[in-house]
Tab-separated table of C-alpha atoms in Angstrom:
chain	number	residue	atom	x	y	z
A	1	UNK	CA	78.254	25.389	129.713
A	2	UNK	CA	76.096	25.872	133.001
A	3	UNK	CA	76.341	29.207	134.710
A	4	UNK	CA	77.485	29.597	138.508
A	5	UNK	CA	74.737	31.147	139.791
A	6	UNK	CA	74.241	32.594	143.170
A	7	UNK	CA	70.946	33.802	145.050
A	8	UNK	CA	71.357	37.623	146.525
A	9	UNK	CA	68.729	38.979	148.253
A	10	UNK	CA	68.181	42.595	147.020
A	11	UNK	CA	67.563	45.498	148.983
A	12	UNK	CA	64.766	47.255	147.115
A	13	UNK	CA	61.518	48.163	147.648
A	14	UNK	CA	60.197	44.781	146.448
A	15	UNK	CA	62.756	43.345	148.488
A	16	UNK	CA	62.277	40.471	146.123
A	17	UNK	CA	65.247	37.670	145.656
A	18	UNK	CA	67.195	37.648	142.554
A	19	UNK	CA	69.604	35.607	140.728
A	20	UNK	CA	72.759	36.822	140.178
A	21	UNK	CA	75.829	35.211	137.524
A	22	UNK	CA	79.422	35.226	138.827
A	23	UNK	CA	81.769	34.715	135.926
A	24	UNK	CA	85.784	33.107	136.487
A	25	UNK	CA	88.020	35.631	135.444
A	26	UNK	CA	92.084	34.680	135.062
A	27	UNK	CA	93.682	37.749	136.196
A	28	UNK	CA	97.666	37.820	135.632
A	29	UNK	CA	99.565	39.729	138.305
A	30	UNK	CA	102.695	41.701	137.341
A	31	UNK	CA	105.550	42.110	140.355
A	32	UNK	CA	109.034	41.825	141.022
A	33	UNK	CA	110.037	37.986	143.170
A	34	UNK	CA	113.135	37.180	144.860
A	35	UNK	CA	114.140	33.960	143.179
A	36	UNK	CA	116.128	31.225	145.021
A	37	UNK	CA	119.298	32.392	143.832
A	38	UNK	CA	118.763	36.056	145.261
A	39	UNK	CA	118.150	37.370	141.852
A	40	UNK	CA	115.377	39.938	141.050
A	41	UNK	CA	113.170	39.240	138.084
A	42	UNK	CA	109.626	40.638	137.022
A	43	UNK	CA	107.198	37.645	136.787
A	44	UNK	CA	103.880	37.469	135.600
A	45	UNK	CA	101.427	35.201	137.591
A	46	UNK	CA	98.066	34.352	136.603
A	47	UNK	CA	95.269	33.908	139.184
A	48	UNK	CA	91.604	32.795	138.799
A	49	UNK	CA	88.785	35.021	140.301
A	50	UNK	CA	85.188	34.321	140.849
A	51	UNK	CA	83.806	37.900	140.254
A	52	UNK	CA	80.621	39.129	138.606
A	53	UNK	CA	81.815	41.087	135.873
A	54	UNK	CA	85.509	42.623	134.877
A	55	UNK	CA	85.808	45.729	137.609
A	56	UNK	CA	85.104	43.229	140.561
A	57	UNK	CA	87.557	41.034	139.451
A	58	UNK	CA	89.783	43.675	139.334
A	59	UNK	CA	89.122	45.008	142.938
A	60	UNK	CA	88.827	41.579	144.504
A	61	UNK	CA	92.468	40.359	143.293
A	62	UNK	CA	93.999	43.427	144.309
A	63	UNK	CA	92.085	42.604	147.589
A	64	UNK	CA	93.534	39.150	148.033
A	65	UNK	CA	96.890	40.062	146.620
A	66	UNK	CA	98.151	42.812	149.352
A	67	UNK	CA	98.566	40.742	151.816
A	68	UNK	CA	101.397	39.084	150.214
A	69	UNK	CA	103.011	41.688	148.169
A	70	UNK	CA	106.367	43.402	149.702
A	71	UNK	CA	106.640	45.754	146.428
A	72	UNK	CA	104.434	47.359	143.901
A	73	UNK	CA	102.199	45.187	141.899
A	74	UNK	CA	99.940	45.796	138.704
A	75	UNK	CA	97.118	43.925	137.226
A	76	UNK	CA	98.194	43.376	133.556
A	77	UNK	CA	95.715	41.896	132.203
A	78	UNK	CA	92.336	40.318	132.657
A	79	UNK	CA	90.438	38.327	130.783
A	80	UNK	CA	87.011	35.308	131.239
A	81	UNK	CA	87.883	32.461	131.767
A	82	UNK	CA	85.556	29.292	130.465
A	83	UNK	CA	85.094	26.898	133.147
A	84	UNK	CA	81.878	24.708	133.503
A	85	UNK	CA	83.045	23.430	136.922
A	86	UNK	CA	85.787	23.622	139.267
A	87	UNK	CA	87.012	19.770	141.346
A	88	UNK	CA	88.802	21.325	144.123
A	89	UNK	CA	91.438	18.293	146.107
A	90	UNK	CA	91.449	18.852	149.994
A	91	UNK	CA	94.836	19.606	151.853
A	92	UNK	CA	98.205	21.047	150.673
A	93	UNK	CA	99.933	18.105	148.279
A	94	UNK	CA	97.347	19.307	145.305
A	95	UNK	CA	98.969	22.630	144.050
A	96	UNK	CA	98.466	22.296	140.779
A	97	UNK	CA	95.894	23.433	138.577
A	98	UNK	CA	94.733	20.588	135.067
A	99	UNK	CA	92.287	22.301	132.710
A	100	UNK	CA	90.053	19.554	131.258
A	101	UNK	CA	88.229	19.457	128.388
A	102	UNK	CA	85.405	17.006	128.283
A	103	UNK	CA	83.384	16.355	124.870
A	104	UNK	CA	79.750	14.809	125.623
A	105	UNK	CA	78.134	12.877	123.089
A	106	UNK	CA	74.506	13.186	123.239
A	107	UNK	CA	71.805	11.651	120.952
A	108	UNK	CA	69.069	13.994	119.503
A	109	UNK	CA	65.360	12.605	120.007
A	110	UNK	CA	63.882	12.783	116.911
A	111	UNK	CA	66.932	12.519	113.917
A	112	UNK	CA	68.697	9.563	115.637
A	113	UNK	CA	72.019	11.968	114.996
A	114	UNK	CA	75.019	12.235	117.678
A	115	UNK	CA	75.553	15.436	118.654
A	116	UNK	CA	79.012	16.337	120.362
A	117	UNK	CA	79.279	19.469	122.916
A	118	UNK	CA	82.141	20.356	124.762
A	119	UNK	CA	83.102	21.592	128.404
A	120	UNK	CA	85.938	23.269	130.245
A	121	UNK	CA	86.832	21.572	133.564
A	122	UNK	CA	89.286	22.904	136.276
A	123	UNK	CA	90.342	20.146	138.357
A	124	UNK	CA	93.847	20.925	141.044
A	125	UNK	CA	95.743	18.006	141.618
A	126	UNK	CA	99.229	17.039	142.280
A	127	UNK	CA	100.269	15.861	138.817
A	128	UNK	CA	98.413	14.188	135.097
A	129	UNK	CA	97.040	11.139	137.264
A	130	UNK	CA	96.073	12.604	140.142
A	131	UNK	CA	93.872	14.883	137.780
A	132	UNK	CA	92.116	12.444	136.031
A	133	UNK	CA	91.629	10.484	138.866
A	134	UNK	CA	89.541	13.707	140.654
A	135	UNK	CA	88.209	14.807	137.517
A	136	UNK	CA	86.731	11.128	137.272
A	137	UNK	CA	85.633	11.736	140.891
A	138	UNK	CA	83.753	14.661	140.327
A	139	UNK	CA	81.961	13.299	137.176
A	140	UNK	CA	80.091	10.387	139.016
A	141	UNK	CA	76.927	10.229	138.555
A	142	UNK	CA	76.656	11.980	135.305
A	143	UNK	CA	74.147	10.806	132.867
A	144	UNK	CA	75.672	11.756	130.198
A	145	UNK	CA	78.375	9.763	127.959
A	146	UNK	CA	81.542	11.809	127.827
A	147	UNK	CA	84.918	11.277	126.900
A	148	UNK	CA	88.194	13.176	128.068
A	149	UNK	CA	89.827	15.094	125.135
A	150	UNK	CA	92.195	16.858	127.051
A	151	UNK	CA	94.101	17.158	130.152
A	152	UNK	CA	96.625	20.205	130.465
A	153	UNK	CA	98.265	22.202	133.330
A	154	UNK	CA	97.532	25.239	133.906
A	155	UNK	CA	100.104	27.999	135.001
A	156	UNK	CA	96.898	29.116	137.752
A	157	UNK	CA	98.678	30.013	141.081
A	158	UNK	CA	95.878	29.875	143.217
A	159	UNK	CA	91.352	30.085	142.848
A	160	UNK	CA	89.803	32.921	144.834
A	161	UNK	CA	85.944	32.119	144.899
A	162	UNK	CA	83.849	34.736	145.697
A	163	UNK	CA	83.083	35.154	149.209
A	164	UNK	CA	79.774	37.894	150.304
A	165	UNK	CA	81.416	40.935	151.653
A	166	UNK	CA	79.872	42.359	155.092
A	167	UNK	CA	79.391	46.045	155.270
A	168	UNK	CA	80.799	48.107	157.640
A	169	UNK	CA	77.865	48.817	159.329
A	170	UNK	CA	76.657	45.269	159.474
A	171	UNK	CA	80.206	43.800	161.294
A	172	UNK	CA	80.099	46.726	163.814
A	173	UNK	CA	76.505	45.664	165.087
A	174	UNK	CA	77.422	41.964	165.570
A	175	UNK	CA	80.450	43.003	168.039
């Protein structure tokens, strides 16, 4: 699968740029909810981060969780998560999260033989058709043959992608 790469400019002597690799990491989130019925009951929810290795994705979902926690919360477990590419679906009807695997069939030059690779895809959608339908979307203009072996929801609550953090310093000057 293709790496999600980012260019970071580096703060060395050379001062040269450098490429970077941001991994997806599902990180489930241990906590106490309310349900509808009033009753109290310890839930496990996991979340996808964009981090680069397993300590940021720690820190950053701990960042983007506080907001919204009331109570005590604990990161129970973290763990990569294999996605090649990630179809986002504009506005608020698309809460769902379809992992799709894709198997490409390409043809090797000099034997003539069919060789078959496959690819994780996270696509959010409403519901099965919805998800196919954006996962068909983003997949125009591929050159390759591929074929969909798989559609399946997720239990993903929500993507955080990973956003360049600002020091201190730096936010200060520009006020």
């Amino acid at each position: 699968p293709p790496d999600i790469r980012r260019n970071s400019t580096s703060n060395s002597r050379k001062d040269t740029e450098r490429t970077m690799m941001y991994e997806w990491f599902e990180c489930k989130i241990k906590y106490e909810k309310t349900m509808e019925n009033g009753q109290v009951k310890k839930v496990t929810e996991p979340y996808l981060v964009d981090a680069i290795n397993f300590t940021e994705a720690e820190k950053r979902i701990i960042e983007e969780m506080t907001p919204f926690m009331t109570g005590e919360f604990q990161v129970s477990d973290i763990k990569r998560a294999r996605f090649a590419e990630l179809f986002e679906t504009p506005g608020d009807e698309a809460d769902k999260w379809f992992k799709c695997k894709l198997t490409f069939v390409l043809l090797h030059e000099k034997s003539g033989k069919e060789k078959r690779t496959s690819q994780n895809i996270l696509v959010q959608a409403s519901d099965l058709r919805g998800a196919v339908r954006r996962l068909d979307e983003g997949m125009k203009g591929t050159m390759s043959d591929y074929v969909i072996s798989s559609v399946t929801e997720t239990p993903i609550m929500d993507v955080y992608h990973y956003q360049e953090s600002v020091p201190e310093h730096l936010k200060k000057a520009e006020n």
